XYZ file of C-alpha atoms in Angstrom:
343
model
C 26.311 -2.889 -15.471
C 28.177 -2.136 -12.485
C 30.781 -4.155 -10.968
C 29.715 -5.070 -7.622
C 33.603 -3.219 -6.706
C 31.862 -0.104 -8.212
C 28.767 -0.570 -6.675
C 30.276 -0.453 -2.760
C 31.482 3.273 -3.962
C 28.555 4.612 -4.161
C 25.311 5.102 -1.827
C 21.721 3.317 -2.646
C 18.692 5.704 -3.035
C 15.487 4.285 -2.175
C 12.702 6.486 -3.312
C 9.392 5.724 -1.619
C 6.090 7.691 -3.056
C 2.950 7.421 -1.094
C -0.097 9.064 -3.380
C -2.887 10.415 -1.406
C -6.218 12.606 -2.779
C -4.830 15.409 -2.647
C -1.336 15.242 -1.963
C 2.076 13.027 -2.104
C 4.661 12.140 0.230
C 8.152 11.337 -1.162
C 10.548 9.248 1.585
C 14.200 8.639 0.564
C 16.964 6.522 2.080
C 20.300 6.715 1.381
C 21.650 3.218 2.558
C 25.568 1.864 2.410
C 26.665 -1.278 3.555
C 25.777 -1.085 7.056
C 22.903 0.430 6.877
C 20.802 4.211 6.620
C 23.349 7.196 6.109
C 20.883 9.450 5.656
C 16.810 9.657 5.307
C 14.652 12.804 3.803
C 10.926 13.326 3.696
C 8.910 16.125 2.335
C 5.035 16.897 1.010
C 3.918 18.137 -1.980
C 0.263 19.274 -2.306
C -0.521 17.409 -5.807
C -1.563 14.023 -6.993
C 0.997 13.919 -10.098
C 4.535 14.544 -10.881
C 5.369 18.134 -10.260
C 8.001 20.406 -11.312
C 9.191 20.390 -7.793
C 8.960 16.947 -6.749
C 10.880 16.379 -10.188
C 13.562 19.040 -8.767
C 13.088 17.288 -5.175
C 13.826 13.643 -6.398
C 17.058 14.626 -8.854
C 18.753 16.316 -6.318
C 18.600 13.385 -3.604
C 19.637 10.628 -6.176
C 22.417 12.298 -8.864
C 25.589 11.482 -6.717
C 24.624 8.019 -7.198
C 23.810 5.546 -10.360
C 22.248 3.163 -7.875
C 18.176 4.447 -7.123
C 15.216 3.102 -6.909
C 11.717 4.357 -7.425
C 8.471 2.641 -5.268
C 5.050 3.717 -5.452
C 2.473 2.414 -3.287
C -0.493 1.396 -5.288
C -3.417 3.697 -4.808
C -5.635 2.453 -7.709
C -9.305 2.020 -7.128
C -9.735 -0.736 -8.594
C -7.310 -3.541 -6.370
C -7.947 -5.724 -3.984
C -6.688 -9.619 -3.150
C -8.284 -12.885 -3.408
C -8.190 -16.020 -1.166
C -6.574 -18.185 -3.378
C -3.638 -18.551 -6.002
C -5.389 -20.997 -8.202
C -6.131 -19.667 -11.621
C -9.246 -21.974 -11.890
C -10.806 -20.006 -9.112
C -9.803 -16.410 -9.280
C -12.521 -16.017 -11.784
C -15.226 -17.022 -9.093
C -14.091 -14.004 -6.924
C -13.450 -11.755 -8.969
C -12.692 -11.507 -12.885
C -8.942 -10.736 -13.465
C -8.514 -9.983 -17.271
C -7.832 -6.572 -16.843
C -5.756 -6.806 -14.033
C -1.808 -7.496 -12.925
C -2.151 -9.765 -10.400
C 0.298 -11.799 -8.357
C 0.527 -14.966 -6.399
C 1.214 -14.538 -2.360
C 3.130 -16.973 -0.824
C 1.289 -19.873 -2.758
C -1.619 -18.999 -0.342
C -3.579 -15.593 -1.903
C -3.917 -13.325 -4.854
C -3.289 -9.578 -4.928
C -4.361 -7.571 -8.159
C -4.492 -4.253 -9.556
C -5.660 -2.742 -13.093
C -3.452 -3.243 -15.623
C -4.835 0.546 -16.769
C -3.878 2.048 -13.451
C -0.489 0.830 -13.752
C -0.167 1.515 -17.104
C -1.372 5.229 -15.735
C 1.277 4.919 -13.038
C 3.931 4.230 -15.480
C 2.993 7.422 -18.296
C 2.770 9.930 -15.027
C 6.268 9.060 -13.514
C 7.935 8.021 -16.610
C 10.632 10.912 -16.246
C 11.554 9.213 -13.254
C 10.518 6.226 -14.078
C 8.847 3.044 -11.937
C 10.970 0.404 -10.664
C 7.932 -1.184 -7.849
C 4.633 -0.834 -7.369
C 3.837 -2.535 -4.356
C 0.265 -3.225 -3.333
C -1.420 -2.172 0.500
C -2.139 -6.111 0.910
C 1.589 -6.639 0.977
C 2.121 -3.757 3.042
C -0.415 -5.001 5.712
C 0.599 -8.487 5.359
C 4.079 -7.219 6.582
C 2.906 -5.389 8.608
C 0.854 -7.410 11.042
C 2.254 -10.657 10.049
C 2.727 -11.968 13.773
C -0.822 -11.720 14.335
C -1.840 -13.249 10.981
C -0.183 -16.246 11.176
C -1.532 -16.960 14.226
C -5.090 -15.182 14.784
C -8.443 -15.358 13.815
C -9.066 -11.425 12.774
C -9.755 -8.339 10.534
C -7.260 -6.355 9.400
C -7.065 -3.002 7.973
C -4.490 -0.492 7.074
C -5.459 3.197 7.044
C -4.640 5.519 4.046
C -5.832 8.740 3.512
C -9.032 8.383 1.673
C -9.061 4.937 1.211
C -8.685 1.196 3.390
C -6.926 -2.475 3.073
C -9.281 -4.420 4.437
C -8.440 -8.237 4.968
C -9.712 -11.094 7.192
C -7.485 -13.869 8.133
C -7.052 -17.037 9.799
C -3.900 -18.862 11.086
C -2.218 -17.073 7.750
C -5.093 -18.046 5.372
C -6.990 -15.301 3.500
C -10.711 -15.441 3.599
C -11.785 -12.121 2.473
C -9.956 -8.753 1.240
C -11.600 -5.607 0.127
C -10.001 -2.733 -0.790
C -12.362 0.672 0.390
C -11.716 4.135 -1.269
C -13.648 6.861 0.847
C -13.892 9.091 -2.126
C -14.900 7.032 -5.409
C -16.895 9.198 -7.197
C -14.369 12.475 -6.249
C -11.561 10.652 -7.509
C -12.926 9.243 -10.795
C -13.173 12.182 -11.926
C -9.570 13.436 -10.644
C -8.147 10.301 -12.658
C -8.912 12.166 -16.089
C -5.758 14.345 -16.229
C -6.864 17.734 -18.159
C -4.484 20.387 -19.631
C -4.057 22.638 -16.837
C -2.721 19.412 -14.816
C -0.369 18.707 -17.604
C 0.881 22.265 -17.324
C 1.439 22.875 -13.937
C 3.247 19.547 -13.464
C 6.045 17.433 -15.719
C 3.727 16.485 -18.059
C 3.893 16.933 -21.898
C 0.920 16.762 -24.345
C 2.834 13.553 -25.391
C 3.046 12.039 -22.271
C -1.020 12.271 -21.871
C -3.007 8.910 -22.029
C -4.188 7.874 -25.090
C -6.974 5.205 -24.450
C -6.463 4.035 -27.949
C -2.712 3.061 -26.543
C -4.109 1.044 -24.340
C -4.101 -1.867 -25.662
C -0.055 -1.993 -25.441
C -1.401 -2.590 -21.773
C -0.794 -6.313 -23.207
C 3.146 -5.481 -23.175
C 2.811 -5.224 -19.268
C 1.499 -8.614 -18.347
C 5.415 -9.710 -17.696
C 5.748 -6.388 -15.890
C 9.277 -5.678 -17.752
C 8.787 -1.968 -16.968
C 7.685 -2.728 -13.837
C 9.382 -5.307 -12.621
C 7.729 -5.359 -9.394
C 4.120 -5.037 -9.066
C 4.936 -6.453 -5.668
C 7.557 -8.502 -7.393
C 9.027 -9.720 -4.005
C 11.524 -12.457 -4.853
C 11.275 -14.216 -2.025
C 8.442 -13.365 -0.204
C 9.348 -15.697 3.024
C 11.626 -12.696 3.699
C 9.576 -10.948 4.931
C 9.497 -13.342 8.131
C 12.653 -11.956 8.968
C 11.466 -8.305 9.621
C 10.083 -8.092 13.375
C 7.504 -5.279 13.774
C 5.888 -6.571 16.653
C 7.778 -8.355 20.057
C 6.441 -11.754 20.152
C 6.836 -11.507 23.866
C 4.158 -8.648 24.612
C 0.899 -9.103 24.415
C -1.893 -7.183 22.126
C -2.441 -4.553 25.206
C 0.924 -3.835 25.830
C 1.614 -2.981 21.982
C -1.227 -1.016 22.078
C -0.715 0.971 25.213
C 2.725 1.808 23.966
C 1.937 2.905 20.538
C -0.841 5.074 22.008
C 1.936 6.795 24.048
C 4.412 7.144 21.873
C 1.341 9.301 19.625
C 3.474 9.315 16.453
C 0.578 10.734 14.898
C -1.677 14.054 16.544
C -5.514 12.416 16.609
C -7.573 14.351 14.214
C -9.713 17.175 15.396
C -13.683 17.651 14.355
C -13.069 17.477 10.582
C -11.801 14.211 10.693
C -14.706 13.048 12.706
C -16.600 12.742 9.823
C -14.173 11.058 8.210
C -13.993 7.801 10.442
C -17.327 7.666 10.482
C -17.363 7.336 6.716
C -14.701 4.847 7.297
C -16.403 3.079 10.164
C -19.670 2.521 7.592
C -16.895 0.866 5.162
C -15.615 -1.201 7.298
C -19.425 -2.754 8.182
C -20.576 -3.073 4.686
C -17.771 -4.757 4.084
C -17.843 -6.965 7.098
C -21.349 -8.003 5.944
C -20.812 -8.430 3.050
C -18.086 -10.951 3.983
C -20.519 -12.486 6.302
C -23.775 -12.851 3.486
C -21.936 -13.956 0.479
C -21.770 -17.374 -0.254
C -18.041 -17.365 -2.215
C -16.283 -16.625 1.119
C -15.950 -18.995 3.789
C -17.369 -16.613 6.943
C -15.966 -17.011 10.391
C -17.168 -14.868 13.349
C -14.932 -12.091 13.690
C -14.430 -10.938 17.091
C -10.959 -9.305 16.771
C -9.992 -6.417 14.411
C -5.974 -5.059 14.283
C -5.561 -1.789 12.833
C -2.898 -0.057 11.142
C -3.086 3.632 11.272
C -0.836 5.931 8.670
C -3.002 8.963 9.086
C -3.497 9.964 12.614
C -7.695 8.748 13.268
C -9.468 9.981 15.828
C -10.310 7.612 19.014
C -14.331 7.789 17.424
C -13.433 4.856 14.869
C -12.340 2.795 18.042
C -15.593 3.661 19.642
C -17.578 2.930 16.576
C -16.380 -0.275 15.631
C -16.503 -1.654 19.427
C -19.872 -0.054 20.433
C -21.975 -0.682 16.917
C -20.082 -4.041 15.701
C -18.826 -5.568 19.255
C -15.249 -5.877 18.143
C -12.610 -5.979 20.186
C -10.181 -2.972 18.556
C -6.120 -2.687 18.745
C -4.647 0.142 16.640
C -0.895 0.522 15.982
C 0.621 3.177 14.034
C 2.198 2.992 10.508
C 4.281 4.914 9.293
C 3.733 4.060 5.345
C 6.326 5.074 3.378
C 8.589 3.296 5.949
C 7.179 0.079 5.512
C 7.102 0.665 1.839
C 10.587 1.266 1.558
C 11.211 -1.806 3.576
C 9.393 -3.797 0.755
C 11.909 -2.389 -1.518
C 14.925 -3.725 0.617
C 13.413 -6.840 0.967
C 13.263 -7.041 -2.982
C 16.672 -6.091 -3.556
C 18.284 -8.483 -0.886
């Protein structure tokens, strides 16, 4: 280990992997003392570790023995849970084969302990030092307005939702929605060809009779951080919002700044797949008798795609909500998780 004398030599890399459907974006800081030296970004059109995000990855982190690699979690099967007791968890949802972590001493986030375990084997040449999950991202995110409003609140992947309804910084209901289940279930099954074209060899393919060293995971020594955050009351001391404007003013603001271009006609579709989520969700939320239902009235988005100004339209014309989108830039806010777990 590194003297902390040796450690002020060098720069920190902070590698930041958002996974979509069909592509990955890799986000890397280079941080001294006082801050950002240097940021890169670039796209690769695949799901998995290729040859060239391999290539891409090495040559931002070899001046420096101090990286780190974050993934944000895009398994299927996650979500969160309004409660940290381990005597109810099993009434919302059954967590044996699941990683799951306490929030706060309020709610539960989980993810499959297979995913992960999938996570791990794909990036293993790289290897995983956080896997942090949308809930915490969103909980960052719009944390003014959680601890203080009665709302829904969703974050905006491509292909898939966080969905979460709060009140005064109490969970009631989270749902995580993918927009392309069955497409992607059958993506998850890594054949030869994928193993070819990427940094994959016929060793490092999944074995589901390995599976049960899943078991070996529960302490997350590999992965130190399914959303590992050490203290998570840090996060109170990043401000993403200015408690002094109010929900309009944010929202005019972001809407001129357009950070992202609004999607044309194909993505039209799109939000209206998402819109449908969003109200099976909501009723479900309101019909089920494990959650305690309030009226929602407010939603707060967070957009890291660009949607078009239909999903505002549907959600205020077809479920009365009163709509304020703010744009996120993902892989920033993930690689702000990863600061907060190293301070």
């Amino acid at each position: 280990m590194f003297s902390k004398f040796y450690e002020g030599l060098y720069l920190k890399a902070l590698v930041n992997i958002v996974i979509g459907p069909s592509k990955t974006l890799v986000y890397i800081e280079m941080l001294n003392k006082e801050g950002i030296v240097h940021s890169y970004e670039e796209e690769f059109d695949t799901k998995y570790l290729s040859t060239e995000m391999h290539a891409y990855i090495q040559s931002n982190i070899k001046e420096t023995p101090y990286f780190y690699i974050s993934i944000l979690d895009n398994s299927t099967s996650q979500g969160a849970l309004p409660t940290c007791s381990k005597h109810r968890t099993g009434y919302f949802y059954d967590l044996s084969a699941s990683e799951y972590k306490c929030y706060n001493d309020k709610w539960t986030y989980y993810t499959s302990k297979i995913d992960v375990y999938e996570m791990e084997k794909v990036y293993k040449k790289i290897g995983v030092d956080f896997i942090f999950s949308p809930f915490l991202i969103l909980a960052n995110f719009f944390k003014d307005k959680i601890n203080t409003h009665l709302a829904m609140f969703i974050l905006i992947e491509e292909g898939a939702l966080s969905l979460s309804i709060f009140e005064n910084s109490e969970l009631l209901f989270a749902e995580y929605l993918d927009l392309q289940v069955e497409v992607l279930s059958d993506d998850l099954v890594i054949d030869g060809n994928d193993i070819e074209d990427g940094m994959l060899d016929e060793e490092d393919s999944i074995d589901l009779d390995d599976i049960d060293s899943i078991d070996g995971i529960n302490d997350l020594d590999e992965l130190d951080s399914f959303g590992d955050i050490a203290d998570l009351d840090s996060i109170d001391e990043i401000d993403e919002f200015d408690d002094t404007k109010d929900v309009e003013e944010e929202l005019a603001e972001s809407e001129d700044t357009q950070e992202f271009p609004t999607q044309e006609s194909s993505g039209l579709n799109e939000d209206y797949q998402r819109f449908s989520l969003i109200q099976d969700s909501v009723n479900h939320f309101y019909q089920s008798e494990k959650f305690e239902s309030e009226f929602i009235e407010n939603v707060y988005v967070g957009d890291g795609v660009g949607v078009s100004g239909d999903l505002k339209k549907y959600l205020e014309e077809e479920m009365f909500l009163n709509v304020y989108i703010r744009h996120v830039n993902l892989a920033a806010e993930l690689c702000d998780m990863t600061k907060m777990e190293l301070s």
